[in-house]
Tab-separated table of C-alpha atoms in Angstrom:
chain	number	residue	atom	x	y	z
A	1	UNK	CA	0.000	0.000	0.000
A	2	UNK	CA	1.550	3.483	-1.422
A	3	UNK	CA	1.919	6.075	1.929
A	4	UNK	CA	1.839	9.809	1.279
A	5	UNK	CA	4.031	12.028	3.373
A	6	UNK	CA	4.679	16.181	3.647
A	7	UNK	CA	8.241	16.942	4.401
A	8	UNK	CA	8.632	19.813	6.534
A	9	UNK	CA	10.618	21.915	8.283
A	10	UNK	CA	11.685	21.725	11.997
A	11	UNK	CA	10.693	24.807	12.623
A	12	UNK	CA	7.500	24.371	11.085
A	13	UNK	CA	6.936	21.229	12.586
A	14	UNK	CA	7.272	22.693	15.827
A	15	UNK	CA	4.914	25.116	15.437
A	16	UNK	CA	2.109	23.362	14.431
A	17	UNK	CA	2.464	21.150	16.924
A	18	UNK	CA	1.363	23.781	18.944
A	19	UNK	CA	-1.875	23.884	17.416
A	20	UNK	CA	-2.603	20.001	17.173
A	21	UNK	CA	-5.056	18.713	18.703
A	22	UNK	CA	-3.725	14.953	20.080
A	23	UNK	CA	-0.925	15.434	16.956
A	24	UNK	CA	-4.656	15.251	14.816
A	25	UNK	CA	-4.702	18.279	12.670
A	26	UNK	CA	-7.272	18.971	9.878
A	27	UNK	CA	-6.545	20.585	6.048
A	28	UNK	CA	-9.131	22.342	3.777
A	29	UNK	CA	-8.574	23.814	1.123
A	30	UNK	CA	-10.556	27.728	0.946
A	31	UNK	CA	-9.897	29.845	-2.099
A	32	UNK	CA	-7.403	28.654	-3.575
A	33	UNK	CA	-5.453	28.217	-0.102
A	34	UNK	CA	-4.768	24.829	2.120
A	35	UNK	CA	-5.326	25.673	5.736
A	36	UNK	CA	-4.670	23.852	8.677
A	37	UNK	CA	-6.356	24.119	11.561
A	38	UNK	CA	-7.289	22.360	14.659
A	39	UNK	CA	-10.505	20.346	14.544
A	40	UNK	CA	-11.889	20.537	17.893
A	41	UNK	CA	-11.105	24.381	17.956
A	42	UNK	CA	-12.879	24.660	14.582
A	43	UNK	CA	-15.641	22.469	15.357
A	44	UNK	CA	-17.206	24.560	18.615
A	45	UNK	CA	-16.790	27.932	16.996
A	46	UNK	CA	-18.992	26.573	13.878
A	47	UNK	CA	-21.438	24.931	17.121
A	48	UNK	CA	-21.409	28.214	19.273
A	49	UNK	CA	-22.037	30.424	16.151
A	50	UNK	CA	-24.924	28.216	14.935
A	51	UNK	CA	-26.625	27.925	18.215
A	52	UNK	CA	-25.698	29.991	21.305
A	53	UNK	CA	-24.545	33.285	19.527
A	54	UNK	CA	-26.916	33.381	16.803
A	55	UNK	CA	-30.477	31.565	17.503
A	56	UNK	CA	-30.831	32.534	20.706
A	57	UNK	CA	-30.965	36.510	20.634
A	58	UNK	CA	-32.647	36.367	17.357
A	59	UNK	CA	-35.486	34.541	19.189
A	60	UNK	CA	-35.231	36.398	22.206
A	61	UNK	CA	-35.462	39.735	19.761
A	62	UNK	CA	-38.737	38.282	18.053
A	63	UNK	CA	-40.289	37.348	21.318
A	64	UNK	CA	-39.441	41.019	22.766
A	65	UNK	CA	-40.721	42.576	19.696
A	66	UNK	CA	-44.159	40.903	20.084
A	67	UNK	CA	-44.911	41.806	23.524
A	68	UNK	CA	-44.226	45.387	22.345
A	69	UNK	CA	-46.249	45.310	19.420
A	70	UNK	CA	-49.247	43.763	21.283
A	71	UNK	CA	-48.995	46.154	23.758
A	72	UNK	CA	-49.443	48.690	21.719
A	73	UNK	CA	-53.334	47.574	21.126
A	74	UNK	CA	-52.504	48.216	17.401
A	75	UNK	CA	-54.327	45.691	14.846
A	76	UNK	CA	-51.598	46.609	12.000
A	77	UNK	CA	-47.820	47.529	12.472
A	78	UNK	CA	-46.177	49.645	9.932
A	79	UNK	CA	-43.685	48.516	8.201
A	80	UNK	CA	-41.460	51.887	8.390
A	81	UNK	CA	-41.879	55.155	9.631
A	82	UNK	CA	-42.067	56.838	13.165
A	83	UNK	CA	-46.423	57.304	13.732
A	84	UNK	CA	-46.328	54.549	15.915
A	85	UNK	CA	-43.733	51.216	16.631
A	86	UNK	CA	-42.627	49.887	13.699
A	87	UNK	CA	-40.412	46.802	12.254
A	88	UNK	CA	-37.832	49.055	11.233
A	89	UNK	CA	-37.403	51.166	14.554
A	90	UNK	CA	-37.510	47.466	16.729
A	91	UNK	CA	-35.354	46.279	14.115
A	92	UNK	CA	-32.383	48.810	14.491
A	93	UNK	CA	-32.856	49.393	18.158
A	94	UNK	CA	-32.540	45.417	19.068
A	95	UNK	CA	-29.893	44.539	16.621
A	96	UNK	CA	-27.610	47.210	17.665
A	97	UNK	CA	-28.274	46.618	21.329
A	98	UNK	CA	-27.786	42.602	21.197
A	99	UNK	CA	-25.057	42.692	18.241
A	100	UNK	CA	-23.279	44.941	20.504
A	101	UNK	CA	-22.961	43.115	23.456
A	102	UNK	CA	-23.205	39.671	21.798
A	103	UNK	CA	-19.850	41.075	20.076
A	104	UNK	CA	-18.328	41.808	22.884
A	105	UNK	CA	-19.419	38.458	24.136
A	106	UNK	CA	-17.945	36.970	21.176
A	107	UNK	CA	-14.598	38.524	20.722
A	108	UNK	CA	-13.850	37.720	24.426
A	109	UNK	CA	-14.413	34.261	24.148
A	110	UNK	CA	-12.396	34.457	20.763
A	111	UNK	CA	-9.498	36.835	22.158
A	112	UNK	CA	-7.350	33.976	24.479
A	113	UNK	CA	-3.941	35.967	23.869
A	114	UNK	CA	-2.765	35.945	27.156
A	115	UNK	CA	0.680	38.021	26.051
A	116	UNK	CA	-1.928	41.252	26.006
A	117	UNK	CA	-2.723	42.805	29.707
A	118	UNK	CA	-6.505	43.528	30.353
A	119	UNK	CA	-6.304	47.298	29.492
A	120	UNK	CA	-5.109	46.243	25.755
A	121	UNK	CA	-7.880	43.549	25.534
A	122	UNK	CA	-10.714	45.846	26.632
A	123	UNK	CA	-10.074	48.774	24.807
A	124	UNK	CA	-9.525	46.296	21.743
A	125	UNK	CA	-13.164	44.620	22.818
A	126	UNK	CA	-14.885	47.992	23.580
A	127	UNK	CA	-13.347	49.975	20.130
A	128	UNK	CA	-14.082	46.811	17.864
A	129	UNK	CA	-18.068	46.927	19.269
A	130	UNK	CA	-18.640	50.044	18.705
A	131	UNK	CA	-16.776	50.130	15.839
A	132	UNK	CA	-18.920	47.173	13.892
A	133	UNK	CA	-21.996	48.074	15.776
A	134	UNK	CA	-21.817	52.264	14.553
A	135	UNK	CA	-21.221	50.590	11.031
A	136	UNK	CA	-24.375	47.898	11.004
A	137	UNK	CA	-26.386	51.126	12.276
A	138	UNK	CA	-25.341	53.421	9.568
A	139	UNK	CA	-25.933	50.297	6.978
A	140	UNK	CA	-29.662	49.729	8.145
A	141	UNK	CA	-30.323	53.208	8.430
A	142	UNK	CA	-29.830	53.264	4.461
A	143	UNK	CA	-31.327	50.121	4.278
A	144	UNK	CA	-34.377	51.434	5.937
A	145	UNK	CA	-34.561	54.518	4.221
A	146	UNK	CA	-34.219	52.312	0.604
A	147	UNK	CA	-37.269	50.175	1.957
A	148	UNK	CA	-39.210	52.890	3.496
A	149	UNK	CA	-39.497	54.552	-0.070
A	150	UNK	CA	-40.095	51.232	-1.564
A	151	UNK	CA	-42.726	49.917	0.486
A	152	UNK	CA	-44.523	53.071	1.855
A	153	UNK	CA	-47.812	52.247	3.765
A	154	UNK	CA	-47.058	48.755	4.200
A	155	UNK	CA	-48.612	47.165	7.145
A	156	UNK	CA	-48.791	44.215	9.238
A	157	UNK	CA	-50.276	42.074	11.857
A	158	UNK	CA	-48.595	42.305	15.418
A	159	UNK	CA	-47.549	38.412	15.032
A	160	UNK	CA	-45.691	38.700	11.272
A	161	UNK	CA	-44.447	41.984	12.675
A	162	UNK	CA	-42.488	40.118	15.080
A	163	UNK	CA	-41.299	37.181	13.078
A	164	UNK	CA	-39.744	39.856	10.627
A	165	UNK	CA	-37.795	41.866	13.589
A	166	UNK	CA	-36.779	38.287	14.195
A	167	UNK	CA	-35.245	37.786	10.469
A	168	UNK	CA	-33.680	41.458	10.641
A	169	UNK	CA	-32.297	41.441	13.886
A	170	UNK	CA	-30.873	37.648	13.250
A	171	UNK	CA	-28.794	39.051	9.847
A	172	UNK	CA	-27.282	41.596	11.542
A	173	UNK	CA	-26.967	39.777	14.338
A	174	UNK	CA	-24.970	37.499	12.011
A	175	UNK	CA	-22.892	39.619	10.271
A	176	UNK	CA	-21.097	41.087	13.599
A	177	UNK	CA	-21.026	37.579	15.410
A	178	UNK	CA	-18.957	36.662	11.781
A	179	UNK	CA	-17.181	39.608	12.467
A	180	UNK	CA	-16.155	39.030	16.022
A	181	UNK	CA	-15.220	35.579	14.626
A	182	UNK	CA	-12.758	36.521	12.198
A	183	UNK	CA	-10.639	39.820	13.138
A	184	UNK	CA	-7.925	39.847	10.946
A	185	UNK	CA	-4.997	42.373	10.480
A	186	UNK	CA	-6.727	43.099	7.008
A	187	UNK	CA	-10.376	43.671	8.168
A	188	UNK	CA	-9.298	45.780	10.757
A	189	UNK	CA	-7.427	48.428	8.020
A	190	UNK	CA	-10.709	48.196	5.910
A	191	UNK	CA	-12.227	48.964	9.165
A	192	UNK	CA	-10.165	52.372	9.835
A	193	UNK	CA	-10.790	52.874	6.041
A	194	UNK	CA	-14.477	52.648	6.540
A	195	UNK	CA	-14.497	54.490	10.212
A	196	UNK	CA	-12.499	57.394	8.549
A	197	UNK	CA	-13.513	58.537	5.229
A	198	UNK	CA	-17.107	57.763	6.093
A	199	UNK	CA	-17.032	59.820	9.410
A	200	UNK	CA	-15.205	62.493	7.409
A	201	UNK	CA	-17.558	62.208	4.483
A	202	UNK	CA	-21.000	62.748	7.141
A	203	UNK	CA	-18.938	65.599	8.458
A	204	UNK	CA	-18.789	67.564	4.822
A	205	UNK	CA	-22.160	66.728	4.436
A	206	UNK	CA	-24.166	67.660	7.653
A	207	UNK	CA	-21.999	71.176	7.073
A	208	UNK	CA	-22.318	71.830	3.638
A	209	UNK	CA	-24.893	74.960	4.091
A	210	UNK	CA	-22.226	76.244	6.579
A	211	UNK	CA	-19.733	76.644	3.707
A	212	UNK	CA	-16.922	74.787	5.756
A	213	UNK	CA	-14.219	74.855	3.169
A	214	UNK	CA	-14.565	78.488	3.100
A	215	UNK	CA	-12.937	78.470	6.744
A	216	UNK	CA	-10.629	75.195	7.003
A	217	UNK	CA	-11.082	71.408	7.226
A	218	UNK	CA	-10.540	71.753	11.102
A	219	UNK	CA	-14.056	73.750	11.399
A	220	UNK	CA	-15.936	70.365	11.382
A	221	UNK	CA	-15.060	69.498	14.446
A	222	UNK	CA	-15.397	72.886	16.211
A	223	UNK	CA	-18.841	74.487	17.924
A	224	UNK	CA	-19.544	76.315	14.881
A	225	UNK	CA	-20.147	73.040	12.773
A	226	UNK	CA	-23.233	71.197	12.474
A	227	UNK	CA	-22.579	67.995	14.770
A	228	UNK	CA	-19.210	69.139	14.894
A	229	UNK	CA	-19.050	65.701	17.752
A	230	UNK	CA	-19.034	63.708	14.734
A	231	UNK	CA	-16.245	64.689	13.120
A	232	UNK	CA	-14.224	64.676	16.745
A	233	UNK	CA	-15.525	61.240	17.823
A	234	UNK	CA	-14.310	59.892	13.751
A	235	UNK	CA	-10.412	61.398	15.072
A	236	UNK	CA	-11.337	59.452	18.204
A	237	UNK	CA	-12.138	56.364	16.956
A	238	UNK	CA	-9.923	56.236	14.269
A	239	UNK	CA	-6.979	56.433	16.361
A	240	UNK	CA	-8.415	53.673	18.937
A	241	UNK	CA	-8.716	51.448	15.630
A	242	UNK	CA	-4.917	52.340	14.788
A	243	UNK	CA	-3.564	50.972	18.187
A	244	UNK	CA	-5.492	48.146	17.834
A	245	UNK	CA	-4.084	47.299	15.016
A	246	UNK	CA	-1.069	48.311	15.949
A	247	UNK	CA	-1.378	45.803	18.870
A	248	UNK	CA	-2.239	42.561	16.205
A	249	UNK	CA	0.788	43.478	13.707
A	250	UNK	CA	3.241	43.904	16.286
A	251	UNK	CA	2.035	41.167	18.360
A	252	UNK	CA	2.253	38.902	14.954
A	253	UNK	CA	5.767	40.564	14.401
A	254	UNK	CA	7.028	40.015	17.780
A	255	UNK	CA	7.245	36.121	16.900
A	256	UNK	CA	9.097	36.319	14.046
A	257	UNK	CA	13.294	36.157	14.446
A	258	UNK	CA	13.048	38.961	12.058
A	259	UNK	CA	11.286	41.631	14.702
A	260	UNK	CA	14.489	43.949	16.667
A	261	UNK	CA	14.762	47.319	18.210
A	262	UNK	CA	14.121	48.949	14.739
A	263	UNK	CA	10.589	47.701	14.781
A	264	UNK	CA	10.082	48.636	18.520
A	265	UNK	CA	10.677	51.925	17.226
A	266	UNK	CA	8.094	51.650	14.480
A	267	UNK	CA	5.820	50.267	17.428
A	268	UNK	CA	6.345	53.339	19.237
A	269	UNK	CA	6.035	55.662	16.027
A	270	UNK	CA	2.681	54.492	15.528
A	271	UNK	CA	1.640	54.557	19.245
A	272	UNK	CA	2.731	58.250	19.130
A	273	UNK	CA	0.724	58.788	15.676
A	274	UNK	CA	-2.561	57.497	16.745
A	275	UNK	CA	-2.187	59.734	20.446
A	276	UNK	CA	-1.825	62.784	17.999
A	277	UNK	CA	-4.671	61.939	15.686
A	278	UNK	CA	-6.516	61.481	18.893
A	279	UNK	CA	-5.719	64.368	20.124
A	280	UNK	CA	-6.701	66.570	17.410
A	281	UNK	CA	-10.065	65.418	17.869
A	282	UNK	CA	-10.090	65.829	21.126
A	283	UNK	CA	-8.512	69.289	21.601
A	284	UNK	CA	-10.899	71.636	18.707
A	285	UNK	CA	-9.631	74.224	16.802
A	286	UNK	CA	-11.128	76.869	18.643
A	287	UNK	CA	-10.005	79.252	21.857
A	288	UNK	CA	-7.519	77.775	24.429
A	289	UNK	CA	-7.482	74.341	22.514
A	290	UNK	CA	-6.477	75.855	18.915
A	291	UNK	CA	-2.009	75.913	19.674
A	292	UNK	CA	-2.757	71.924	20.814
A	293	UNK	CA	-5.247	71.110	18.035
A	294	UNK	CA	-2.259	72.694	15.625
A	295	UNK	CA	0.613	71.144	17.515
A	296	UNK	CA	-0.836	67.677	16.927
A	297	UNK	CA	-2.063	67.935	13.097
A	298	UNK	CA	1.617	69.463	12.283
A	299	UNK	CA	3.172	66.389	15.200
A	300	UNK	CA	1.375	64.272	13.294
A	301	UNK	CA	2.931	65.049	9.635
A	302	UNK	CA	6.191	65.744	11.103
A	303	UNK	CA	6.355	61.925	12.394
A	304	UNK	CA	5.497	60.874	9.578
A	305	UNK	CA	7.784	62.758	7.275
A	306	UNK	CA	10.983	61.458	10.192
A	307	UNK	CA	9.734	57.612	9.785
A	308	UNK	CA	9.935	58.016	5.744
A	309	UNK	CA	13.336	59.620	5.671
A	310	UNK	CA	14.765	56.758	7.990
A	311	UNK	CA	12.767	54.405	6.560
A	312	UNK	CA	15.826	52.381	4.715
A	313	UNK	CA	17.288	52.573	8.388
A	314	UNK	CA	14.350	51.515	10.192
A	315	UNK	CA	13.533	48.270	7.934
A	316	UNK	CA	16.488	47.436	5.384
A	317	UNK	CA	14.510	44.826	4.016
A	318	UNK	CA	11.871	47.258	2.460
A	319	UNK	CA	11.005	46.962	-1.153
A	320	UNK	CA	12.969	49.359	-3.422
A	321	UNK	CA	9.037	49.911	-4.748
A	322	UNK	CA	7.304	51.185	-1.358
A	323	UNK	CA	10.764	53.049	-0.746
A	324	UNK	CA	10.750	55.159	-4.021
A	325	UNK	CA	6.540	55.580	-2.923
A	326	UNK	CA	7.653	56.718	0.350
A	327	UNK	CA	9.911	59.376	-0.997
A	328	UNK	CA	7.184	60.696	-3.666
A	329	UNK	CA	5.208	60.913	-0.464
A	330	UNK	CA	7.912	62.954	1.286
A	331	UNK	CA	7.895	65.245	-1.481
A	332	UNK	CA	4.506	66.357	-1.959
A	333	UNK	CA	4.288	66.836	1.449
A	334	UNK	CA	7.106	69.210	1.968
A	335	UNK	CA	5.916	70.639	-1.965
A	336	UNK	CA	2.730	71.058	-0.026
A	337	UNK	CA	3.843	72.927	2.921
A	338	UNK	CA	6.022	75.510	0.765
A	339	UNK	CA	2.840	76.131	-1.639
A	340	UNK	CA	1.017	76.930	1.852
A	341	UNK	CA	3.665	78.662	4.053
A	342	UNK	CA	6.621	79.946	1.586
A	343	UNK	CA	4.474	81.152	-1.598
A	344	UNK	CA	1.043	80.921	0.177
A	345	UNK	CA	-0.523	79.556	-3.301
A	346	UNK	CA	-2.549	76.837	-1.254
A	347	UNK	CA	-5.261	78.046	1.333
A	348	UNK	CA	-5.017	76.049	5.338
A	349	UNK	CA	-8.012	74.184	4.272
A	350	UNK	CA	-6.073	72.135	1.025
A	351	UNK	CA	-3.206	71.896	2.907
A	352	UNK	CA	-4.778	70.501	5.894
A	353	UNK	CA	-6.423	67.761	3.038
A	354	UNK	CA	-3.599	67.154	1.158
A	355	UNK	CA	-0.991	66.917	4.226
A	356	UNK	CA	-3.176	64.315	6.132
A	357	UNK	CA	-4.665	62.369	2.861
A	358	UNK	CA	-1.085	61.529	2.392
A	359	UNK	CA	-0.072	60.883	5.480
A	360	UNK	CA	-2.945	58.620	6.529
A	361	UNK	CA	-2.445	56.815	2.916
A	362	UNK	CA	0.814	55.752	3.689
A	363	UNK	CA	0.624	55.108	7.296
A	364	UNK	CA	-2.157	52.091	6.016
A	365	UNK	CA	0.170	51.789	3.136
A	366	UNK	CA	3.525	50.866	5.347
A	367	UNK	CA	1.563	48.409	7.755
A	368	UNK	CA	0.563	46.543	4.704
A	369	UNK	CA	4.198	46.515	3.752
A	370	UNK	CA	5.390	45.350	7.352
A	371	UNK	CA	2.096	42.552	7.319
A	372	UNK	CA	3.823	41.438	3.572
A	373	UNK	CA	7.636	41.211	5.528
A	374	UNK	CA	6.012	39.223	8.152
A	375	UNK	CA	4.360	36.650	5.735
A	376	UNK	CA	7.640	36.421	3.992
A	377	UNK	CA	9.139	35.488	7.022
A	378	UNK	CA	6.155	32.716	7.856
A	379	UNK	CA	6.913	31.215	4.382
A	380	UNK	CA	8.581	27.681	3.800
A	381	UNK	CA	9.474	25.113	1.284
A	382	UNK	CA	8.022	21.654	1.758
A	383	UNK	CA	7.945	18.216	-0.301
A	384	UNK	CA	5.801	16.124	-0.947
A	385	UNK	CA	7.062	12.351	-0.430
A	386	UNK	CA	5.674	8.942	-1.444
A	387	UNK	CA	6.235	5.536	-0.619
């Protein structure tokens, strides 16, 4: 009888053998990739998902929903709108309150890295939540909207109201269970993507009859602006979002032979980066808090524009590609700063854009290129054997 075998590594050998389960281990294969994993680990979280994070609050949702909607003595429940209790408003109010907790829930059970003190995990936990939770609002909120339009005048009885609120709060419910499930290095930069330019983005809009790029792109988050909180509590978040993942790709790094001193330093860069976008959120651009709001924006460049010109120092191993990016970077930044404070052809407002759309494009930009050094460092050869 012909036996199959994988040649591997030591080192590779000794690692998975941290993950086997009784020296069992199982292989799929999942776009185009072969993963190993361990069975009894992968086996409950398919069991918990199914049953205890996902059935039960969408049941307990539908059952809560029912009561209400009885109580309300109402033969016929709208559909949408605000005249009375309706699927949408039960909807949105009980999937945000469960998926936020049950997210919380979730990534705790998940999050066993016991390396991390208890601040680090529950600012992680408590950023994430709201994080995903702000998100699934904003998406049913459109959603609603879309449906409201669509289906205006639609009614129904207290019993099918329920069973719906049941559905709606269960698919959302879903999607941030999924979501606690699988926090990866790469959903959490789409994540800052998505926290940022959207916050930024409902900032312009809310103050577009203000005329806020007549002043600068700092008076959205001052007490002049329209919800000027929103544009603050983006800064905020955003920067809670960059420590945390900050936290996973130095936490990854710090097990590779490749991670040194240098990359403390990055650590430390970035630590420093996300305190200053923090800050300017924080501190307003407006009476006493205007030289800190200013000090932080131009901290924040200036770190930036010191990690790209000792960038060759800090990781020698950098591709010559990202390094000539880098410098292009550097460039229009300091072109930038001379248009606005040597020649004064650019106004505070486009330099404030320009200076931080670069700078936050190629902060994501280098922790993509320090996730690919890592990989390359995961990477080896193996045979396959037969006899």
């Amino acid at each position: 009888m012909t036996k199959n075998y994988l040649e591997i590594p030591e080192e590779l050998y000794n690692k998975l053998s941290d993950y086997a389960e009784n020296d069992q281990l199982s292989i799929r294969l999942e776009n185009q990739q072969i993963l190993l994993e361990n069975p009894k680990i992968n086996h409950t979280n398919k069991q918990n998902l199914a049953l205890h994070y996902f059935i039960v609050p969408s049941l307990a949702s539908g059952i809560i929903a029912l009561l209400i909607f009885l109580s309300t003595n109402h033969p016929q429940i709208a559909f949408t709108g605000s005249r009375h209790l309706s699927v949408a408003s039960l909807s949105i109010i009980l999937s945000t309150l469960f998926g936020f907790f049950g997210f919380i829930w979730t990534y705790l059970r998940k999050s066993c890295d016991l390396s991390k003190s208890k601040f680090k995990i529950f600012r992680e936990t408590l950023t994430l939540s709201v994080a995903y939770t702000s998100i699934s609002f904003a998406v049913q909120i459109i959603f609603w909207y879309i449906i409201g339009k669509t289906f205006s005048g639609v009614t129904f009885d207290p019993f099918t109201a329920g069973f719906l609120v049941l559905v709606f709060v269960g698919i959302i419910f879903y999607f941030l269970i999924s979501a606690a499930l699988s926090i990866t290095l790469p959903n959490l930069i789409l994540l800052l993507f998505t926290t940022f330019i959207g916050g930024i983005l409902v900032s312009m809009a809310t103050n577009n009859q203000k005329d806020w790029w007549q002043h600068n792109f700092s008076f959205l988050g001052t007490g002049e602006a329209t919800q000027h909180w929103q544009f603050n509590i983006t800064l905020i978040f955003s920067a809670l979002i960059l420590l945390t993942i900050t936290d996973f790709l130095f936490a990854e790094f710090s097990k590779s032979s490749l991670y040194n001193y240098k990359f403390k330093i990055i650590r430390i860069f970035y630590i420093l980066i996300a305190f200053l976008i923090a800050f300017v959120g924080i501190f307003p651009a407006q009476s006493w808090t205007m030289p800190i709001h200013n000090n932080s924006a131009f901290g924040l460049v200036a770190v930036v524009l010191i990690m790209i010109i000792f960038l060759k120092w800090l990781v020698p191993t950098i591709s010559k590609e990202f390094l000539a990016l880098s410098w292009t970077a550097l460039i229009a930044l300091i072109l930038s700063a001379v248009a606005f404070m040597g020649i004064h052809y650019l106004s505070l407002k486009v330099f404030e854009i320009i200076a931080f759309a670069i700078a936050f494009t190629w902060l994501v930009m280098f922790i993509n290129s320090l996730r690919g050094i890592i990989q390359e460092g995961n990477e080896w050869q193996v045979k396959l054997l037969q006899k």
